[in-house]
PDB file of C-alpha atoms in Angstrom:
ATOM      1  CA  ALA A   1      57.054  24.848  38.694  1.00 75.00           C
ATOM      2  CA  GLN A   2      57.221  27.309  35.497  1.00 83.00           C
ATOM      3  CA  SER A   3      54.962  28.619  31.926  1.00 89.00           C
ATOM      4  CA  VAL A   4      55.450  30.546  29.076  1.00 93.00           C
ATOM      5  CA  THR A   5      52.819  33.179  27.970  1.00 95.00           C
ATOM      6  CA  GLN A   6      52.971  34.795  24.052  1.00 96.00           C
ATOM      7  CA  LEU A   7      51.010  37.497  24.352  1.00 90.00           C
ATOM      8  CA  ASP A   8      49.479  37.999  20.938  1.00 94.00           C
ATOM      9  CA  SER A   9      47.824  35.278  19.458  1.00 94.00           C
ATOM     10  CA  GLN A  10      48.362  36.846  15.840  1.00 97.00           C
ATOM     11  CA  VAL A  11      50.772  39.643  14.416  1.00 97.00           C
ATOM     12  CA  PRO A  12      50.076  40.763  10.857  1.00 97.00           C
ATOM     13  CA  VAL A  13      52.544  43.065   9.523  1.00 97.00           C
ATOM     14  CA  PHE A  14      53.466  44.083   6.012  1.00 97.00           C
ATOM     15  CA  GLU A  15      56.908  42.843   4.072  1.00 97.00           C
ATOM     16  CA  GLU A  16      59.597  44.889   5.182  1.00 97.00           C
ATOM     17  CA  ALA A  17      58.655  45.495   8.901  1.00 97.00           C
ATOM     18  CA  PRO A  18      60.137  45.744  11.409  1.00 97.00           C
ATOM     19  CA  VAL A  19      58.430  43.148  13.720  1.00 98.00           C
ATOM     20  CA  GLU A  20      58.072  42.089  17.851  1.00 97.00           C
ATOM     21  CA  LEU A  21      56.614  38.979  18.897  1.00 98.00           C
ATOM     22  CA  ARG A  22      56.601  39.201  23.104  1.00 97.00           C
ATOM     23  CA  CYS A  23      57.299  35.675  25.553  1.00 97.00           C
ATOM     24  CA  ASN A  24      57.628  36.017  28.968  1.00 96.00           C
ATOM     25  CA  TYR A  25      58.060  32.870  31.984  1.00 94.00           C
ATOM     26  CA  SER A  26      57.566  33.217  35.032  1.00 89.00           C
ATOM     27  CA  SER A  27      60.447  30.272  36.659  1.00 80.00           C
ATOM     28  CA  SER A  28      61.689  30.261  40.097  1.00 73.00           C
ATOM     29  CA  VAL A  29      64.793  28.882  39.110  1.00 75.00           C
ATOM     30  CA  SER A  30      68.248  29.402  36.002  1.00 76.00           C
ATOM     31  CA  VAL A  31      65.693  29.018  32.889  1.00 83.00           C
ATOM     32  CA  TYR A  32      67.124  28.348  29.505  1.00 89.00           C
ATOM     33  CA  LEU A  33      65.106  29.835  26.258  1.00 92.00           C
ATOM     34  CA  PHE A  34      63.795  28.279  22.722  1.00 93.00           C
ATOM     35  CA  TRP A  35      62.368  29.964  19.865  1.00 96.00           C
ATOM     36  CA  TYR A  36      60.562  27.463  17.556  1.00 95.00           C
ATOM     37  CA  VAL A  37      58.843  28.345  14.155  1.00 96.00           C
ATOM     38  CA  GLN A  38      56.282  26.276  13.063  1.00 95.00           C
ATOM     39  CA  TYR A  39      55.373  25.980   8.897  1.00 93.00           C
ATOM     40  CA  PRO A  40      52.075  24.885   7.969  1.00 87.00           C
ATOM     41  CA  ASN A  41      52.122  20.849   8.305  1.00 83.00           C
ATOM     42  CA  GLN A  42      55.779  20.665   9.239  1.00 87.00           C
ATOM     43  CA  GLY A  43      56.933  20.170  12.912  1.00 89.00           C
ATOM     44  CA  LEU A  44      58.682  22.479  15.189  1.00 93.00           C
ATOM     45  CA  GLN A  45      62.434  24.411  14.188  1.00 93.00           C
ATOM     46  CA  LEU A  46      64.477  25.258  16.504  1.00 92.00           C
ATOM     47  CA  LEU A  47      65.145  28.974  15.510  1.00 95.00           C
ATOM     48  CA  LEU A  48      67.195  30.420  18.506  1.00 93.00           C
ATOM     49  CA  LYS A  49      68.048  29.515  22.224  1.00 91.00           C
ATOM     50  CA  TYR A  50      69.827  31.366  24.823  1.00 91.00           C
ATOM     51  CA  LEU A  51      71.728  29.073  27.848  1.00 87.00           C
ATOM     52  CA  SER A  52      73.960  31.157  28.806  1.00 85.00           C
ATOM     53  CA  GLY A  53      76.685  34.068  28.657  1.00 87.00           C
ATOM     54  CA  SER A  54      75.225  37.036  26.234  1.00 88.00           C
ATOM     55  CA  THR A  55      71.873  38.143  26.145  1.00 90.00           C
ATOM     56  CA  LEU A  56      71.276  38.911  22.752  1.00 94.00           C
ATOM     57  CA  VAL A  57      70.671  35.628  20.612  1.00 94.00           C
ATOM     58  CA  LYS A  58      70.450  35.232  17.156  1.00 94.00           C
ATOM     59  CA  SER A  59      69.608  32.819  14.541  1.00 92.00           C
ATOM     60  CA  ILE A  60      70.603  32.430  10.654  1.00 87.00           C
ATOM     61  CA  ASN A  61      67.144  33.913   9.084  1.00 89.00           C
ATOM     62  CA  GLY A  62      67.918  37.535  10.523  1.00 94.00           C
ATOM     63  CA  PHE A  63      65.509  36.800  13.453  1.00 97.00           C
ATOM     64  CA  GLU A  64      66.628  37.806  17.523  1.00 97.00           C
ATOM     65  CA  ALA A  65      65.904  37.711  21.177  1.00 97.00           C
ATOM     66  CA  GLU A  66      67.361  39.401  24.188  1.00 95.00           C
ATOM     67  CA  PHE A  67      67.507  37.335  27.774  1.00 94.00           C
ATOM     68  CA  ASN A  68      65.292  40.033  30.042  1.00 93.00           C
ATOM     69  CA  LYS A  69      65.619  38.483  33.289  1.00 90.00           C
ATOM     70  CA  SER A  70      64.754  41.470  35.039  1.00 91.00           C
ATOM     71  CA  GLN A  71      61.500  41.554  33.429  1.00 92.00           C
ATOM     72  CA  THR A  72      60.672  37.976  32.629  1.00 93.00           C
ATOM     73  CA  SER A  73      61.097  38.466  28.812  1.00 95.00           C
ATOM     74  CA  PHE A  74      62.418  36.967  25.346  1.00 96.00           C
ATOM     75  CA  HIS A  75      60.962  39.056  22.820  1.00 97.00           C
ATOM     76  CA  LEU A  76      62.419  37.749  19.700  1.00 98.00           C
ATOM     77  CA  ARG A  77      62.522  40.622  16.493  1.00 97.00           C
ATOM     78  CA  LYS A  78      63.598  40.904  12.976  1.00 97.00           C
ATOM     79  CA  PRO A  79      64.478  44.202  11.914  1.00 97.00           C
ATOM     80  CA  SER A  80      62.572  43.123   8.045  1.00 97.00           C
ATOM     81  CA  VAL A  81      60.269  40.088   7.640  1.00 97.00           C
ATOM     82  CA  HIS A  82      60.039  38.435   4.604  1.00 96.00           C
ATOM     83  CA  ILE A  83      56.529  36.379   2.820  1.00 96.00           C
ATOM     84  CA  SER A  84      57.919  33.214   3.683  1.00 95.00           C
ATOM     85  CA  ASP A  85      58.938  34.108   7.452  1.00 96.00           C
ATOM     86  CA  THR A  86      54.476  33.901   7.939  1.00 97.00           C
ATOM     87  CA  ALA A  87      54.532  31.539  10.355  1.00 97.00           C
ATOM     88  CA  GLU A  88      53.730  30.088  14.001  1.00 97.00           C
ATOM     89  CA  TYR A  89      56.434  31.227  16.300  1.00 97.00           C
ATOM     90  CA  PHE A  90      56.538  28.967  20.228  1.00 96.00           C
ATOM     91  CA  CYS A  91      58.455  30.418  22.766  1.00 96.00           C
ATOM     92  CA  ALA A  92      59.867  27.537  25.368  1.00 93.00           C
ATOM     93  CA  VAL A  93      60.743  27.250  28.705  1.00 91.00           C
ATOM     94  CA  SER A  94      62.883  24.579  30.779  1.00 86.00           C
ATOM     95  CA  GLY A  95      64.169  25.239  34.461  1.00 75.00           C
ATOM     96  CA  GLY A  96      66.457  23.741  36.523  1.00 62.00           C
ATOM     97  CA  SER A  97      67.058  20.409  36.090  1.00 59.00           C
ATOM     98  CA  ASN A  98      63.926  19.464  34.758  1.00 59.00           C
ATOM     99  CA  TYR A  99      64.793  18.684  30.927  1.00 72.00           C
ATOM    100  CA  LYS A 100      61.159  19.096  29.719  1.00 79.00           C
ATOM    101  CA  LEU A 101      60.462  22.284  27.620  1.00 86.00           C
ATOM    102  CA  THR A 102      57.372  23.971  28.938  1.00 88.00           C
ATOM    103  CA  PHE A 103      55.940  26.058  25.310  1.00 91.00           C
ATOM    104  CA  GLY A 104      53.332  29.070  25.019  1.00 93.00           C
ATOM    105  CA  LYS A 105      50.452  29.088  23.022  1.00 93.00           C
ATOM    106  CA  GLY A 106      52.361  30.125  20.048  1.00 95.00           C
ATOM    107  CA  THR A 107      51.682  33.152  18.120  1.00 97.00           C
ATOM    108  CA  LEU A 108      50.581  32.981  14.046  1.00 97.00           C
ATOM    109  CA  LEU A 109      53.154  35.634  12.470  1.00 97.00           C
ATOM    110  CA  THR A 110      51.395  36.516   9.018  1.00 97.00           C
ATOM    111  CA  VAL A 111      53.739  38.855   6.466  1.00 97.00           C
ATOM    112  CA  ASN A 112      51.087  40.356   4.214  1.00 96.00           C
ATOM    113  CA  PRO A 113      52.984  41.839   0.773  1.00 95.00           C
TER     114      PRO A 113
ATOM    115  CA  ASP B   1      70.944  12.687   9.154  1.00 66.00           C
ATOM    116  CA  ALA B   2      67.801  11.782   8.663  1.00 79.00           C
ATOM    117  CA  GLY B   3      66.252  13.414  11.724  1.00 92.00           C
ATOM    118  CA  VAL B   4      63.060  12.084  13.864  1.00 95.00           C
ATOM    119  CA  ILE B   5      60.825  10.243  11.391  1.00 96.00           C
ATOM    120  CA  GLN B   6      57.226   9.670  12.754  1.00 97.00           C
ATOM    121  CA  SER B   7      55.137   7.103  11.296  1.00 96.00           C
ATOM    122  CA  PRO B   8      52.056   7.014   9.909  1.00 97.00           C
ATOM    123  CA  ARG B   9      51.591  10.800   9.099  1.00 95.00           C
ATOM    124  CA  HIS B  10      48.205  10.510   8.812  1.00 96.00           C
ATOM    125  CA  GLU B  11      46.001   8.026  10.598  1.00 97.00           C
ATOM    126  CA  VAL B  12      41.995   7.934  10.899  1.00 97.00           C
ATOM    127  CA  THR B  13      40.122   5.263  13.124  1.00 97.00           C
ATOM    128  CA  GLU B  14      37.283   4.873  14.022  1.00 97.00           C
ATOM    129  CA  MET B  15      35.799   5.183  18.201  1.00 97.00           C
ATOM    130  CA  GLY B  16      37.228   1.860  20.248  1.00 97.00           C
ATOM    131  CA  GLN B  17      39.910   1.438  17.870  1.00 97.00           C
ATOM    132  CA  GLU B  18      43.792   0.657  18.991  1.00 97.00           C
ATOM    133  CA  VAL B  19      46.115   3.213  17.321  1.00 98.00           C
ATOM    134  CA  THR B  20      49.855   2.985  17.806  1.00 98.00           C
ATOM    135  CA  LEU B  21      51.828   5.770  16.487  1.00 98.00           C
ATOM    136  CA  ARG B  22      55.858   5.333  16.280  1.00 98.00           C
ATOM    137  CA  CYS B  23      58.630   7.145  16.422  1.00 98.00           C
ATOM    138  CA  LYS B  24      62.189   6.752  15.701  1.00 98.00           C
ATOM    139  CA  PRO B  25      64.716   9.807  17.009  1.00 96.00           C
ATOM    140  CA  ILE B  26      67.999  11.051  16.039  1.00 94.00           C
ATOM    141  CA  SER B  27      70.901   8.152  16.686  1.00 93.00           C
ATOM    142  CA  GLY B  28      72.881   8.950  19.814  1.00 91.00           C
ATOM    143  CA  HIS B  29      69.904  11.670  21.185  1.00 92.00           C
ATOM    144  CA  ASP B  30      69.285  10.318  24.479  1.00 90.00           C
ATOM    145  CA  TYR B  31      65.954  11.947  25.415  1.00 92.00           C
ATOM    146  CA  LEU B  32      62.222  10.880  24.058  1.00 95.00           C
ATOM    147  CA  PHE B  33      59.643  13.044  23.469  1.00 95.00           C
ATOM    148  CA  TRP B  34      56.164  12.843  23.042  1.00 97.00           C
ATOM    149  CA  TYR B  35      54.370  16.338  22.699  1.00 96.00           C
ATOM    150  CA  ARG B  36      50.328  16.608  21.304  1.00 96.00           C
ATOM    151  CA  GLN B  37      49.178  19.357  20.045  1.00 94.00           C
ATOM    152  CA  THR B  38      45.469  20.460  19.880  1.00 93.00           C
ATOM    153  CA  MET B  39      44.257  23.966  19.134  1.00 89.00           C
ATOM    154  CA  MET B  40      42.359  24.338  22.287  1.00 89.00           C
ATOM    155  CA  ARG B  41      45.259  22.888  24.531  1.00 89.00           C
ATOM    156  CA  GLY B  42      48.472  23.546  22.496  1.00 89.00           C
ATOM    157  CA  LEU B  43      51.406  21.571  22.882  1.00 91.00           C
ATOM    158  CA  GLU B  44      50.730  19.089  25.748  1.00 91.00           C
ATOM    159  CA  LEU B  45      53.941  17.095  27.370  1.00 92.00           C
ATOM    160  CA  LEU B  46      52.525  13.339  27.775  1.00 96.00           C
ATOM    161  CA  ILE B  47      55.456  11.994  28.439  1.00 95.00           C
ATOM    162  CA  TYR B  48      59.376  11.398  28.496  1.00 94.00           C
ATOM    163  CA  PHE B  49      61.997   8.674  28.515  1.00 95.00           C
ATOM    164  CA  ASN B  50      66.038   9.709  29.340  1.00 92.00           C
ATOM    165  CA  ASN B  51      68.595   6.494  28.021  1.00 93.00           C
ATOM    166  CA  ASN B  52      64.845   4.580  27.677  1.00 95.00           C
ATOM    167  CA  VAL B  53      63.960   4.862  30.777  1.00 95.00           C
ATOM    168  CA  PRO B  54      60.469   6.521  30.707  1.00 95.00           C
ATOM    169  CA  ILE B  55      61.190   9.676  33.278  1.00 92.00           C
ATOM    170  CA  ASP B  56      57.764  11.736  33.947  1.00 91.00           C
ATOM    171  CA  ASP B  57      54.566  10.778  32.812  1.00 93.00           C
ATOM    172  CA  SER B  58      52.459  13.134  34.489  1.00 91.00           C
ATOM    173  CA  GLY B  59      51.412  14.203  31.158  1.00 92.00           C
ATOM    174  CA  MET B  60      49.194  10.856  29.347  1.00 94.00           C
ATOM    175  CA  PRO B  61      45.498  11.667  29.543  1.00 88.00           C
ATOM    176  CA  GLU B  62      44.241   9.136  31.015  1.00 85.00           C
ATOM    177  CA  ASP B  63      44.418   4.806  30.638  1.00 91.00           C
ATOM    178  CA  ARG B  64      44.179   4.479  27.588  1.00 95.00           C
ATOM    179  CA  PHE B  65      47.627   5.984  26.711  1.00 97.00           C
ATOM    180  CA  SER B  66      50.361   3.813  27.503  1.00 97.00           C
ATOM    181  CA  ALA B  67      53.423   4.566  25.579  1.00 98.00           C
ATOM    182  CA  LYS B  68      57.299   2.751  25.720  1.00 97.00           C
ATOM    183  CA  MET B  69      60.999   2.761  24.471  1.00 97.00           C
ATOM    184  CA  PRO B  70      61.742  -1.030  24.165  1.00 97.00           C
ATOM    185  CA  ASN B  71      65.171   0.149  22.521  1.00 95.00           C
ATOM    186  CA  ALA B  72      67.610   3.972  21.381  1.00 95.00           C
ATOM    187  CA  SER B  73      65.770   4.065  18.328  1.00 95.00           C
ATOM    188  CA  PHE B  74      62.128   3.250  18.918  1.00 96.00           C
ATOM    189  CA  SER B  75      59.323   4.746  20.808  1.00 98.00           C
ATOM    190  CA  THR B  76      55.354   3.780  20.822  1.00 98.00           C
ATOM    191  CA  LEU B  77      53.007   5.801  21.704  1.00 98.00           C
ATOM    192  CA  LYS B  78      49.624   3.320  21.735  1.00 98.00           C
ATOM    193  CA  ILE B  79      46.095   4.733  22.225  1.00 97.00           C
ATOM    194  CA  GLN B  80      43.427   2.393  23.207  1.00 97.00           C
ATOM    195  CA  PRO B  81      40.450   2.763  22.823  1.00 96.00           C
ATOM    196  CA  SER B  82      40.684   5.654  20.762  1.00 96.00           C
ATOM    197  CA  GLU B  83      38.078   8.859  20.968  1.00 96.00           C
ATOM    198  CA  PRO B  84      37.342  10.980  19.073  1.00 96.00           C
ATOM    199  CA  ARG B  85      38.450  13.238  22.311  1.00 95.00           C
ATOM    200  CA  ASP B  86      42.286  12.512  20.976  1.00 96.00           C
ATOM    201  CA  SER B  87      42.258  13.576  17.952  1.00 97.00           C
ATOM    202  CA  ALA B  88      44.929  15.621  16.931  1.00 97.00           C
ATOM    203  CA  VAL B  89      48.541  16.218  15.750  1.00 96.00           C
ATOM    204  CA  TYR B  90      51.145  14.193  17.396  1.00 97.00           C
ATOM    205  CA  PHE B  91      54.307  15.226  17.797  1.00 96.00           C
ATOM    206  CA  CYS B  92      57.919  13.693  18.332  1.00 96.00           C
ATOM    207  CA  ALA B  93      61.107  14.636  19.392  1.00 94.00           C
ATOM    208  CA  SER B  94      64.574  13.579  20.311  1.00 93.00           C
ATOM    209  CA  SER B  95      66.930  15.474  22.002  1.00 90.00           C
ATOM    210  CA  ASN B  96      70.721  15.099  24.266  1.00 83.00           C
ATOM    211  CA  THR B  97      72.325  16.466  27.313  1.00 72.00           C
ATOM    212  CA  ALA B  98      75.373  18.108  25.052  1.00 63.00           C
ATOM    213  CA  ASN B  99      72.803  19.958  23.682  1.00 62.00           C
ATOM    214  CA  TYR B 100      69.357  21.649  24.207  1.00 72.00           C
ATOM    215  CA  GLY B 101      67.321  22.570  21.584  1.00 76.00           C
ATOM    216  CA  TYR B 102      64.481  19.608  21.103  1.00 86.00           C
ATOM    217  CA  THR B 103      64.492  17.618  17.046  1.00 91.00           C
ATOM    218  CA  PHE B 104      61.043  17.458  16.335  1.00 92.00           C
ATOM    219  CA  GLY B 105      59.235  14.537  14.001  1.00 94.00           C
ATOM    220  CA  SER B 106      56.670  16.083  11.586  1.00 93.00           C
ATOM    221  CA  GLY B 107      53.918  14.662  13.498  1.00 95.00           C
ATOM    222  CA  THR B 108      51.199  11.950  13.052  1.00 97.00           C
ATOM    223  CA  ARG B 109      47.707  13.743  12.768  1.00 96.00           C
ATOM    224  CA  LEU B 110      45.558  11.588  14.372  1.00 98.00           C
ATOM    225  CA  THR B 111      41.604  11.005  13.592  1.00 97.00           C
ATOM    226  CA  VAL B 112      39.573  10.186  15.615  1.00 97.00           C
ATOM    227  CA  VAL B 113      35.814   9.300  13.973  1.00 97.00           C
TER     228      VAL B 113
END
């Protein structure tokens, strides 16, 4: 079985500040890791994913996440946030031959002017 | 590519009535997933299909819920009879084995009164 823990349910920050959204997972097999973003009244959109290779993965809008196997973490970071980054962010894990994703509870990122 | 299409976007029904939610996955995707999102439980996987065959329905809450995928381009999730506790946003997502990472639909917001 696999699980995901997102340590913060809400993260308020000011515009242009750096942010880190934390994600820890547990799995007995090798994992694939994902971050999704959900804007109000919309579905989830894939932000970035780690499948193999480089442990640092990046999105087109400036977010990055690093897979840390020893700490079983996949934290999401952005050096400078914008108002438009306000959304809920979900970490998810898929492992082994089990193709289904298990999602964390989500972190609401609120960027204030 | 129109993405994953769900209908209706909103559904309000009375307790005891039958509700049918519909989903059209992205052409060429061989996996289809139904998720339910609530404030209390977050995102829960209800059931998923591979090549139109149900693979795991362990998340279906009770016999009142059923899902079908008669062909590669259409799936339904039915609740009969509906209850107020079924009120949630129901998401459909699709993917393929060549490219991990789901594409979600915009969801159906179900309210049972």
